[in-house]
XYZ file of C-alpha atoms in Angstrom:
569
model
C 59.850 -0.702 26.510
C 56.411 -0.993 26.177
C 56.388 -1.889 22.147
C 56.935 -5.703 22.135
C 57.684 -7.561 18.716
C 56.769 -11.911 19.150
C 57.756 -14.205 16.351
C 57.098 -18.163 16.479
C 58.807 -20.250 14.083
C 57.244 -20.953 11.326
C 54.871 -23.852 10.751
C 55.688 -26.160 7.942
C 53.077 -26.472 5.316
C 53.318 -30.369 5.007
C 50.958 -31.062 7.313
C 49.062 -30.126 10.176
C 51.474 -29.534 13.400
C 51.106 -32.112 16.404
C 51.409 -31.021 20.089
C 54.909 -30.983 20.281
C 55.140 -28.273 17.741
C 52.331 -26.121 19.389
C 54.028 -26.634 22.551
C 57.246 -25.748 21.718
C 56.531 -22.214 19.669
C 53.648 -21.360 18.724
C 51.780 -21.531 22.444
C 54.092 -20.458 24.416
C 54.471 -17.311 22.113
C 50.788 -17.390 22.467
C 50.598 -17.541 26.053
C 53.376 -14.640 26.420
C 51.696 -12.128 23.753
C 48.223 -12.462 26.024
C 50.471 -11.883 29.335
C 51.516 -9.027 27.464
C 48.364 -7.166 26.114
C 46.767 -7.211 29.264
C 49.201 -5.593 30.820
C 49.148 -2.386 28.365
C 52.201 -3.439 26.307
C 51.893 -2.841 22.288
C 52.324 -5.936 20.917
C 52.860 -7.636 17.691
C 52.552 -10.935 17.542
C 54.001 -12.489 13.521
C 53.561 -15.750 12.289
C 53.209 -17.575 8.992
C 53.566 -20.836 7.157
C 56.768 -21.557 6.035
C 55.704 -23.120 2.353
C 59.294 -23.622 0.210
C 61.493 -26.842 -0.201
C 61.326 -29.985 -1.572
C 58.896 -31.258 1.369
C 56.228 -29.509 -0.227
C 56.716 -30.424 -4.132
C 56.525 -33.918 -2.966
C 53.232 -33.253 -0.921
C 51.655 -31.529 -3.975
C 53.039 -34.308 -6.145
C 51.283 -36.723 -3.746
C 48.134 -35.395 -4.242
C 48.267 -35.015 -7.750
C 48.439 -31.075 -7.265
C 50.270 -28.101 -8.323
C 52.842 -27.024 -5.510
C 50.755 -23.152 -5.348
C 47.610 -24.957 -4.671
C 48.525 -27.786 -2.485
C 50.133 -24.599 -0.296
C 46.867 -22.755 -0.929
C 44.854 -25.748 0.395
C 47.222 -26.649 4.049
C 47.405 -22.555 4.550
C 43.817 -22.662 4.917
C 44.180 -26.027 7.161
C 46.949 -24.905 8.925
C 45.105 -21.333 9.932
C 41.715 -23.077 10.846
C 44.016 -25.501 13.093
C 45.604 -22.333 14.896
C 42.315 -20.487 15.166
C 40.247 -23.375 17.301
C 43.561 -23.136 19.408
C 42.704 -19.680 20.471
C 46.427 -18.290 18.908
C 45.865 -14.839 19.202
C 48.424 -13.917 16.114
C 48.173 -10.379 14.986
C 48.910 -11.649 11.291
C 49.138 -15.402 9.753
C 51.518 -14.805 6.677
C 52.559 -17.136 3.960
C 56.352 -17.401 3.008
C 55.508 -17.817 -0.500
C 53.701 -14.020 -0.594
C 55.474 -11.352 -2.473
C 56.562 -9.239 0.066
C 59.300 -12.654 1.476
C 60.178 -13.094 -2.410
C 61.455 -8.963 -2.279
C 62.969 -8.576 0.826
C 64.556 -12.360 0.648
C 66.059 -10.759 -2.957
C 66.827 -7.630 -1.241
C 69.148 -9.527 1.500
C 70.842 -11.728 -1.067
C 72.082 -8.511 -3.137
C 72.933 -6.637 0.073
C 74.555 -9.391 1.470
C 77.032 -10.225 -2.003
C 77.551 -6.066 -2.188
C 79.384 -6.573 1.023
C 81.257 -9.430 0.104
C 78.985 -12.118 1.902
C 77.496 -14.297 -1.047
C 79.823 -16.024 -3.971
C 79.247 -18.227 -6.712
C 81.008 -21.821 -6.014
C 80.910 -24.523 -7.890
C 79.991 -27.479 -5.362
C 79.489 -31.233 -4.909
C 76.117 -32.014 -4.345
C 74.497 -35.603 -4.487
C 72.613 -36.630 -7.526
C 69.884 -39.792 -7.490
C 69.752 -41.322 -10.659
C 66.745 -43.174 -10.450
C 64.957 -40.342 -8.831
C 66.499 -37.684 -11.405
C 67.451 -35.261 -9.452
C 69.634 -33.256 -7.293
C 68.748 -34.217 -3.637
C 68.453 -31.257 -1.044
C 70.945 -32.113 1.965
C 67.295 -33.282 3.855
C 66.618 -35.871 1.481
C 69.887 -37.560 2.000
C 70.005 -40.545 4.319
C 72.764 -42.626 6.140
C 75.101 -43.148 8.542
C 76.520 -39.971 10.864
C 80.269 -40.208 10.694
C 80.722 -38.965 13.911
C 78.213 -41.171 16.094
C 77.104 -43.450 13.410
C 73.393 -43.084 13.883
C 72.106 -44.813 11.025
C 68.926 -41.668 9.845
C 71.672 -38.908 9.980
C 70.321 -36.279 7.263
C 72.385 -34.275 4.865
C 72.251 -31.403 6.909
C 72.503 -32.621 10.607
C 72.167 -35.525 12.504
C 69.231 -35.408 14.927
C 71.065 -38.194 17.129
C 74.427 -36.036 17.849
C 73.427 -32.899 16.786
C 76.722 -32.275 14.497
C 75.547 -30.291 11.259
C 76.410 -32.396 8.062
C 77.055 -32.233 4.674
C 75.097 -35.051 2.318
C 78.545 -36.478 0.749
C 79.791 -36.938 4.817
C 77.292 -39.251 4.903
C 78.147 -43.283 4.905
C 76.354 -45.921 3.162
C 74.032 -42.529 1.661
C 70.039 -43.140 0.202
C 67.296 -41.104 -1.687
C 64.818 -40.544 1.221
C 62.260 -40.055 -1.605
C 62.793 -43.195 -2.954
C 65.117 -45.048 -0.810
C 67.732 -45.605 -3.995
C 71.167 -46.136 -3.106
C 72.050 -45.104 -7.079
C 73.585 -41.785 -6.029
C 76.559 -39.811 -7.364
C 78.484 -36.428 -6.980
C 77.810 -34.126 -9.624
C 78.683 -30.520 -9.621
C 76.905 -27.736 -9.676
C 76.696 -24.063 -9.424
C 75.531 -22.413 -6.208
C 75.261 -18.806 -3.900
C 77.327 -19.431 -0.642
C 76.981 -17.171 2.163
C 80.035 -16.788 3.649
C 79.689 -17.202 7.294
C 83.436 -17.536 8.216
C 83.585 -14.212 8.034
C 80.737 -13.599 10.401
C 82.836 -15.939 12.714
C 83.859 -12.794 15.491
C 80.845 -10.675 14.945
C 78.206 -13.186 15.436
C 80.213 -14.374 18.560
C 80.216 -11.038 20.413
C 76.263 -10.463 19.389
C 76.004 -13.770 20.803
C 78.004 -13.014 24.066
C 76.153 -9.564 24.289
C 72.539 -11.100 24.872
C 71.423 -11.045 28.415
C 67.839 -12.222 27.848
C 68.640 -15.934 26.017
C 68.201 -19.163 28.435
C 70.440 -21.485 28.666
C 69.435 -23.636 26.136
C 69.499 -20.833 23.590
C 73.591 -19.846 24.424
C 74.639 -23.057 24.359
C 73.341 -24.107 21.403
C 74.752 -20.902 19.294
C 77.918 -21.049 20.955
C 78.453 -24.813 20.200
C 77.872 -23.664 16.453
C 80.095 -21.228 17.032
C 82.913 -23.299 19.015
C 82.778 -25.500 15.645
C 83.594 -22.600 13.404
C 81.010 -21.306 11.009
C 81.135 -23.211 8.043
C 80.120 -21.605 4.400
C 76.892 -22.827 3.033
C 75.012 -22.549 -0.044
C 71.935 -20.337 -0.097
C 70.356 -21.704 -3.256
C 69.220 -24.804 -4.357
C 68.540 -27.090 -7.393
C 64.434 -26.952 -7.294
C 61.380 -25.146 -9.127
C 59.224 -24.353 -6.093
C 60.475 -20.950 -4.044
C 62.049 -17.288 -4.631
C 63.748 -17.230 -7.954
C 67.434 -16.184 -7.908
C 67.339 -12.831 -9.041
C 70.210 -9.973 -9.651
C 69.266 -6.140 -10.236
C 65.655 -7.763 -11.059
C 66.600 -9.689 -13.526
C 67.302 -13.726 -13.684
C 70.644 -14.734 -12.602
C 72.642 -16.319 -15.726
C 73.295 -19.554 -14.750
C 70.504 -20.088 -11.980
C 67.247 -19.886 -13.923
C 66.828 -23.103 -12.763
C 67.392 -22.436 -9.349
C 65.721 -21.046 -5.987
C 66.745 -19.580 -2.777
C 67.518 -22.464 -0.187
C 64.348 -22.439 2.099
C 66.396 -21.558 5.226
C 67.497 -18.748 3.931
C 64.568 -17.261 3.203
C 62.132 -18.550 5.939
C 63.223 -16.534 8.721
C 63.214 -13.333 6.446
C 59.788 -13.971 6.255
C 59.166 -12.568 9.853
C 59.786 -9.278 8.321
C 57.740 -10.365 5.336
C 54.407 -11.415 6.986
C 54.456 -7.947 8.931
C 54.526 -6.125 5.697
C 52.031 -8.142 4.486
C 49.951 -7.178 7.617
C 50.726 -3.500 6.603
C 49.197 -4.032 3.643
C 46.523 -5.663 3.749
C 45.518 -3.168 7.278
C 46.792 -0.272 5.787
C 49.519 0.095 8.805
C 52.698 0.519 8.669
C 55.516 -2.349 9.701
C 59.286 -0.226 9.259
C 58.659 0.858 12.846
C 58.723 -2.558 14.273
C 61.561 -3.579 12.339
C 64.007 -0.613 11.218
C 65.920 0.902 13.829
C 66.087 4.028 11.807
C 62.462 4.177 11.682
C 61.538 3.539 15.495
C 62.155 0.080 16.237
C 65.040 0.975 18.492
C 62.096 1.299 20.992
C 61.088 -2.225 20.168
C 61.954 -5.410 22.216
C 61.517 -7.999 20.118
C 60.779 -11.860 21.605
C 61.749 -14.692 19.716
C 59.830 -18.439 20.458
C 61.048 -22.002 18.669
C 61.911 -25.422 19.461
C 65.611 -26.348 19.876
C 66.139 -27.926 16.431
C 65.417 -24.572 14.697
C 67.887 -22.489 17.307
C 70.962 -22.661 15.263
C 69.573 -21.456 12.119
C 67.982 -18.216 14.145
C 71.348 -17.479 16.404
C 73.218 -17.933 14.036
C 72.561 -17.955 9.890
C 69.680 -15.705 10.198
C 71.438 -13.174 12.282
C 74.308 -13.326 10.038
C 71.737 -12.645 6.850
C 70.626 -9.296 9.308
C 74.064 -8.187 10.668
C 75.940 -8.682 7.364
C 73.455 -6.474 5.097
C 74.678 -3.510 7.208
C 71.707 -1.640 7.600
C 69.317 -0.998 10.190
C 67.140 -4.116 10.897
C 66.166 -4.977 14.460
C 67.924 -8.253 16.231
C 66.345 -10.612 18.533
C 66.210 -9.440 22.078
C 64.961 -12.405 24.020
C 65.035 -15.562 22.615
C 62.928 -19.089 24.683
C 63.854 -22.021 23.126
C 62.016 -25.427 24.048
C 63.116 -28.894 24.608
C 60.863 -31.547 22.988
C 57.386 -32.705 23.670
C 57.365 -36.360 23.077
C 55.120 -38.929 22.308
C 55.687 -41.372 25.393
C 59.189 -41.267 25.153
C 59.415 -41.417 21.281
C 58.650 -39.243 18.190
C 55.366 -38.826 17.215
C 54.341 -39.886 13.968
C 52.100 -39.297 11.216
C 53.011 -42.411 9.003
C 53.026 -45.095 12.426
C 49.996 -42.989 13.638
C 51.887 -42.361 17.168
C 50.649 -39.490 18.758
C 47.973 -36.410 18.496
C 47.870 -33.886 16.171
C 46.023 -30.504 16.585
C 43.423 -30.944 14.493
C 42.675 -34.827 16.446
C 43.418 -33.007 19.682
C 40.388 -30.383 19.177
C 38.121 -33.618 18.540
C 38.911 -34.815 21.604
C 38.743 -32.029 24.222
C 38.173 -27.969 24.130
C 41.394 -26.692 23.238
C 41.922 -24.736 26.836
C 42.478 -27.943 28.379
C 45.668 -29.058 25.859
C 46.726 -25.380 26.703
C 46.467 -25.431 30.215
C 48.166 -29.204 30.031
C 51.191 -28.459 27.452
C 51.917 -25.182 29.424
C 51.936 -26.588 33.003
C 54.585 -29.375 31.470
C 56.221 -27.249 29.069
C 59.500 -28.520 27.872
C 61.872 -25.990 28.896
C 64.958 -27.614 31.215
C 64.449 -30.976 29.544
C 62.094 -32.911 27.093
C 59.013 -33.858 28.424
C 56.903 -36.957 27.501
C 52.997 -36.678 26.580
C 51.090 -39.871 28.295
C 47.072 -39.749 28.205
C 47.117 -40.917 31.844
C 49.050 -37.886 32.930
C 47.026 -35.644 30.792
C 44.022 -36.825 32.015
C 45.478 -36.504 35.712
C 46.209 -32.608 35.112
C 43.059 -31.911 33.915
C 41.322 -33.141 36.299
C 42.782 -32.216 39.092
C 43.912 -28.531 38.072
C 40.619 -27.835 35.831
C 38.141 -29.676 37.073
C 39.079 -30.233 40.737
C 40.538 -26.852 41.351
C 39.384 -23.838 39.251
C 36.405 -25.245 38.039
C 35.191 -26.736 41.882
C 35.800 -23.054 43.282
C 33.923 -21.293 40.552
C 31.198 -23.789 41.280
C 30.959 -23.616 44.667
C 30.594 -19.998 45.409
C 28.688 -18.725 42.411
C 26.364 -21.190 43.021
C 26.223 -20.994 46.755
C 25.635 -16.819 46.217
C 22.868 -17.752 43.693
C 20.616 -20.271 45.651
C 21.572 -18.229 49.113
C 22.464 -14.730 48.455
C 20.302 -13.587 44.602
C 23.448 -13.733 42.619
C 24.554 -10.565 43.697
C 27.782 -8.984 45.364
C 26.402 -8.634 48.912
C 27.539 -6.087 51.126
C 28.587 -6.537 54.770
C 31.151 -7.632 57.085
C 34.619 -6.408 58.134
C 37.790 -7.777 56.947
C 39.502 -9.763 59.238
C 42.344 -11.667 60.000
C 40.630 -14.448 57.536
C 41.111 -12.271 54.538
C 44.100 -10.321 55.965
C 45.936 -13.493 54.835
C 44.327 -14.203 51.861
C 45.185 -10.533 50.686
C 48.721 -10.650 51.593
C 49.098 -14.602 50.305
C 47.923 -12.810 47.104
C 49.732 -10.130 46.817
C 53.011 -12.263 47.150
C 52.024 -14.641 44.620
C 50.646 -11.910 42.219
C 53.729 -10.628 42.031
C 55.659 -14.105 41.575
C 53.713 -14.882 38.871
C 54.175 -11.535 36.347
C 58.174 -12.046 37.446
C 57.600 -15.441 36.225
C 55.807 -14.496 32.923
C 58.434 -12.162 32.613
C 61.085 -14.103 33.159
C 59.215 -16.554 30.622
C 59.153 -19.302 32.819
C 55.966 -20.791 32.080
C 55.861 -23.695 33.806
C 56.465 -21.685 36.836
C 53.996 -19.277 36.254
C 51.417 -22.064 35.472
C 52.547 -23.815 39.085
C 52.014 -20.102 40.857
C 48.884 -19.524 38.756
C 47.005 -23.071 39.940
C 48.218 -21.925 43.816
C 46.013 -18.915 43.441
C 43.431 -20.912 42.331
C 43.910 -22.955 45.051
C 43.696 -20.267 47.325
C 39.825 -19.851 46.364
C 39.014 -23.566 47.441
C 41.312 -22.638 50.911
C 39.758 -19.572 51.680
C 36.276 -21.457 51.565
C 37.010 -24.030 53.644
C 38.440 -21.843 56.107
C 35.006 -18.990 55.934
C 33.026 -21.512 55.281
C 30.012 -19.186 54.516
C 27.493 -22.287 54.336
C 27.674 -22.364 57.955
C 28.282 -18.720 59.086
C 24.663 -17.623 56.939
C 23.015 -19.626 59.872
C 24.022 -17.389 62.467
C 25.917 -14.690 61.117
C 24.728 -12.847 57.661
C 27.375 -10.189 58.070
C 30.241 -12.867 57.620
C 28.740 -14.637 55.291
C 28.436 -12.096 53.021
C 32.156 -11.068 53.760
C 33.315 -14.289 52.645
C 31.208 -14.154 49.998
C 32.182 -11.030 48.529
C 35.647 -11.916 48.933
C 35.515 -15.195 46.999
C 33.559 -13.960 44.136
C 36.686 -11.109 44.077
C 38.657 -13.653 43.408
C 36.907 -15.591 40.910
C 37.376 -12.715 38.880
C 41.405 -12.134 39.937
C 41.351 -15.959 39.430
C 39.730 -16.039 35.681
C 41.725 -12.759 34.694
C 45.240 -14.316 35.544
C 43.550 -17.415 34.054
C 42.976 -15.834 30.154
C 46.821 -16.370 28.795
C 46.199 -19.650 29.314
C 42.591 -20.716 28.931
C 41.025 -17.827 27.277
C 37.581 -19.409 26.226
C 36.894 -20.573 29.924
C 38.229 -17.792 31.562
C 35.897 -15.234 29.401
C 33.150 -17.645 30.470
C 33.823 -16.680 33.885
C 34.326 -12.782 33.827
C 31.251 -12.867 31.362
C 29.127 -14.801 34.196
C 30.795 -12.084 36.441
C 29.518 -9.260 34.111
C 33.544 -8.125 34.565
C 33.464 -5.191 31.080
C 36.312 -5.786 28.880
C 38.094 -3.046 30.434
C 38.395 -4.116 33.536
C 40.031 -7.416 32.408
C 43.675 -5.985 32.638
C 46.597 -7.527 34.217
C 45.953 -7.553 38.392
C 48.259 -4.856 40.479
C 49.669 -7.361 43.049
C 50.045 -4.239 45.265
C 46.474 -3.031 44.576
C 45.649 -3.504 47.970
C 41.911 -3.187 47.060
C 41.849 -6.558 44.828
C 39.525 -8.741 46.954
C 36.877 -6.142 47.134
C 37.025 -4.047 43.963
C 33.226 -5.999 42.971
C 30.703 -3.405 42.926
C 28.002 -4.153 45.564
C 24.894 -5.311 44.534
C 26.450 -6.601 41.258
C 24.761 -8.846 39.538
C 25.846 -11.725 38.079
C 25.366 -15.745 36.863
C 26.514 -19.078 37.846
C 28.448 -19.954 34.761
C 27.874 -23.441 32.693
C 30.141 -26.285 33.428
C 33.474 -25.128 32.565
C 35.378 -28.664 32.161
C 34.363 -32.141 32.174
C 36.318 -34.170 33.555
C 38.025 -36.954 31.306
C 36.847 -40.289 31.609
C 39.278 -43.332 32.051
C 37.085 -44.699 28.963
C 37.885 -41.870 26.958
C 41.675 -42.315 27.823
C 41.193 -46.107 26.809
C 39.989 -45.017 23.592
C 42.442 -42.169 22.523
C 45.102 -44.764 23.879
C 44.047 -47.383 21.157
C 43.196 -44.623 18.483
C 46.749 -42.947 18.714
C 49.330 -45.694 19.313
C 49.453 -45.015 23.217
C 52.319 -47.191 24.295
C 51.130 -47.751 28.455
């Protein structure tokens, strides 16, 4: 299929996102959408900020703001953050848009005409010195099952188990820390997923394109027995609870649990792109309007997996009409701040805007990509960040481009000379490159990125190989001819080297086909059995030695960061 649909879960709006969360959705979606595009595939890439819940009234209330324009003011934050890290998104919705408010409505009628959603009168936790009903988030204690002592209403992030707030022992306002709580009842939607129970299962069973991570995660959800859970909740900020169009006796007062309609939003923010482009979005999303042709690709962390294998497909497969289901779903481990959690509050760890202080952004790209989290969590240190870059940037890639650009320039006028005959020299690089062309799109593919990033840095590699072996510095003294055939061949593969290189680092690798005078159109995805890669230059081409393409980070930088952002080595 050559129509490819890419979702990312959704960024909160409290706060700017740190490297864990770019590495373990956004990016990688990122990364896979480029991969995509250049190799002629129609893609749409959706993603938005996911603005409801109690996590933002308390922001806003922080700042002494309305909840709309404390939203209004991180959406702009929160875009300019994903913009200086290159993320190519075809749209950048907001949750809180009309379009999410409609369809989220749309889904709860749908879903209680087919017997899905009923009213239930519920226990929920009150805090009397806060006021309020406390979403299942803002209740604190100790898990039942494992007795992890910051166990949340809804789950416990030690054991994993999903909660309810009165399960909780020894419970506490996480606003305010009160232990003056009580069970009061009150009115709520439930969605009743026990009735999903077999259906989800065998749309579960039936995807071939999920990891392992992905499978087991919905199927230990699953294993558990779907439990019922309310859909609305006791706030002011979201999608009102509406019937027909009108208010829903009873629930005035209440708004559609943010779960609910967050992933809905996916939908949302792509008819918001059709209106605002004057395009149309049913096609990538309604099987009865085209999107049967559609594979759609779903990227998150693996906190947010349950909630899109299981509750959001059930919100899709019990409407009974025809909306498009995830394909392929990647799900990440964690990135991790040495080891630990990064945090805000303890000021542990980098966040994206810090991180684009520090460095360009293609060098956190290349680094959170070539560790991405995907069998197991992986730990950010400086000192191994700094190694990376260094040695795969700077050292690798960057020393190549260097050295024969600059070479051809001084010896050669910075032009694609002619001359030669392939040999045995090249014979081997050409077939070493067509293998590991074709390793790497399997591995994209596949979505395997930190296996595509390993096959990716061999190629470049390869450039720095090849030059020791020619070694054109020495053949120009006695013979031109093989100079220049080493020459040309190199400079072929900067270019096969910088085009393979834009999923990753797009700014530096456009630096280098620019300096190449490469057009656009000739930027696609290589061939690996395009036997005619190392010599499909033009000769006589003209082209520039391009500026420094990464510094190299300085153990005095690292020193600083370290003592800046609660490095712990």
């Amino acid at each position: 299929m050559n129509r490819i649909l890419i979702t990312s879960a959704l960024p909160y709006i409290n706060g700017i996102k740190h490297l864990g969360n770019l590495a373990g959705s956004m990016l990688p979606a990122d990364v896979y959408a480029r991969f995509q595009r250049l190799s002629g595939k129609d893609v749409l890439y959706i993603c938005a900020t996911d603005e409801h819940g109690t996590p933002a009234e308390l922001a806003a209330a922080a700042k002494e703001q309305s909840v709309r324009q404390y939203c209004d003011d991180q959406f702009e934050v929160q875009r300019d953050a994903c913009a200086g890290f290159d993320l190519s998104f075809d749209y950048f919705g907001r949750s809180s848009n009309a379009p999410n408010a409609a369809l989220t409505q749309h889904f709860a009628e749908v879903l209680e005409d087919n017997g899905l959603i009923e009213e239930r009168v519920s226990e929920q936790v009150y805090s009397i010195d806060d006021g309020r009903f406390l979403p299942d988030r803002y209740v604190e204690g100790i898990c039942p099952h494992c007795d992890y002592n910051k166990a949340r209403g809804d789950q416990c992030d030690d054991c994993g188990r999903i909660l309810d707030p009165v399960d909780l022992i020894e419970p506490r306002s996480a606003i305010s820390g009160s232990t003056k709580l009580e069970v009061r009842e009150t009115r709520h939607l439930f969605l009743i997923q026990s009735k999903m129970q077999d259906t989800v299962r065998d749309w579960v069973e039936a995807a071939i394109d999920w990891p392992p991570l992905a499978r087991s995660i919905a199927l230990k959800w699953l294993d558990e027995g779907l439990q019922d859970r309310a859909i609305t909740r006791d706030l002011s900020w979201g999608i009102p609870v509406l019937r027909h169009g009108k208010p829903r006796p009873g629930f005035e007062n209440k708004v559609f649990y943010v779960w609910f309609d967050a992933p809905i939003e996916y939908i949302g923010a792509t008819q918001e792109r059709a209106e605002a482009t004057d395009a149309e979005w049913q096609s990538w999303w309604r099987t009865d309007q085209g999107a049967d042709d559609v594979t759609y690709v779903q990227f998150m962390g693996k906190d947010n997996v349950a909630f899109h294998t299981v509750s959001f497909p059930i919100t899709i497969l019990g409407s009974q009409e025809p909306w498009k289901t995830v394909d392929k779903l990647k799900a990440f481990n964690w990135v991790t701040w040495y080891g630990g959690k990064f945090s805000t509050s303890q000021k542990r760890g980098i966040f994206m805007d810090q991180a684009l202080e520090l460095a360009p952004s293609d060098v956190w790209r290349w680094h959170l990509m070539a560790n991405a989290p995907e069998s197991s969590d992986a730990a950010f240190t400086l000192g191994h960040f700094q190694s990376v870059v260094n040695k795969d940037l700077a050292d690798v890639l960057g020393n190549f481009v260097n050295r024969i650009t600059r070479f051809s320039a001084s010896k050669l006028g910075g032009r694609v000379p002619d001359g030669g005959v392939p040999g045995a020299l090249e014979e081997k690089l050409a077939a070493q490159l067509k293998t590991r062309l074709g390793a790497l799109t399997g591995y994209y593919e596949a979505m395997e990125f930190r296996k595509a990033m390993a096959e990716t840095r061999a190629i470049w590699a390869a450039g720095n190989e090849y030059l020791a072996e020619a070694a054109p510095w020495t053949a120009i003294k006695t013979d031109a001819d093989t100079a220049a055939l080493s020459v040309r061949t190199a400079l072929n593969l900067v270019v096969i080297s910088a085009i393979i290189a834009q999923p990753i680092i797009p700014a530096a690798a456009g630096k280098i086909l620019d300096a190449m005078g490469v057009p656009q159109e000739n930027r696609k995805w290589p061939n690996a059995e395009d036997a005619g890669l190392l010599n499909a230059l033009p000769i006589g081409l003209e082209f520039s030695q391009p500026d420094v393409l990464f510094s190299k980070i300085t153990d005095e930088e690292i020193e600083e960061w370290g003592e800046r952002f609660g490095a712990e080595d």
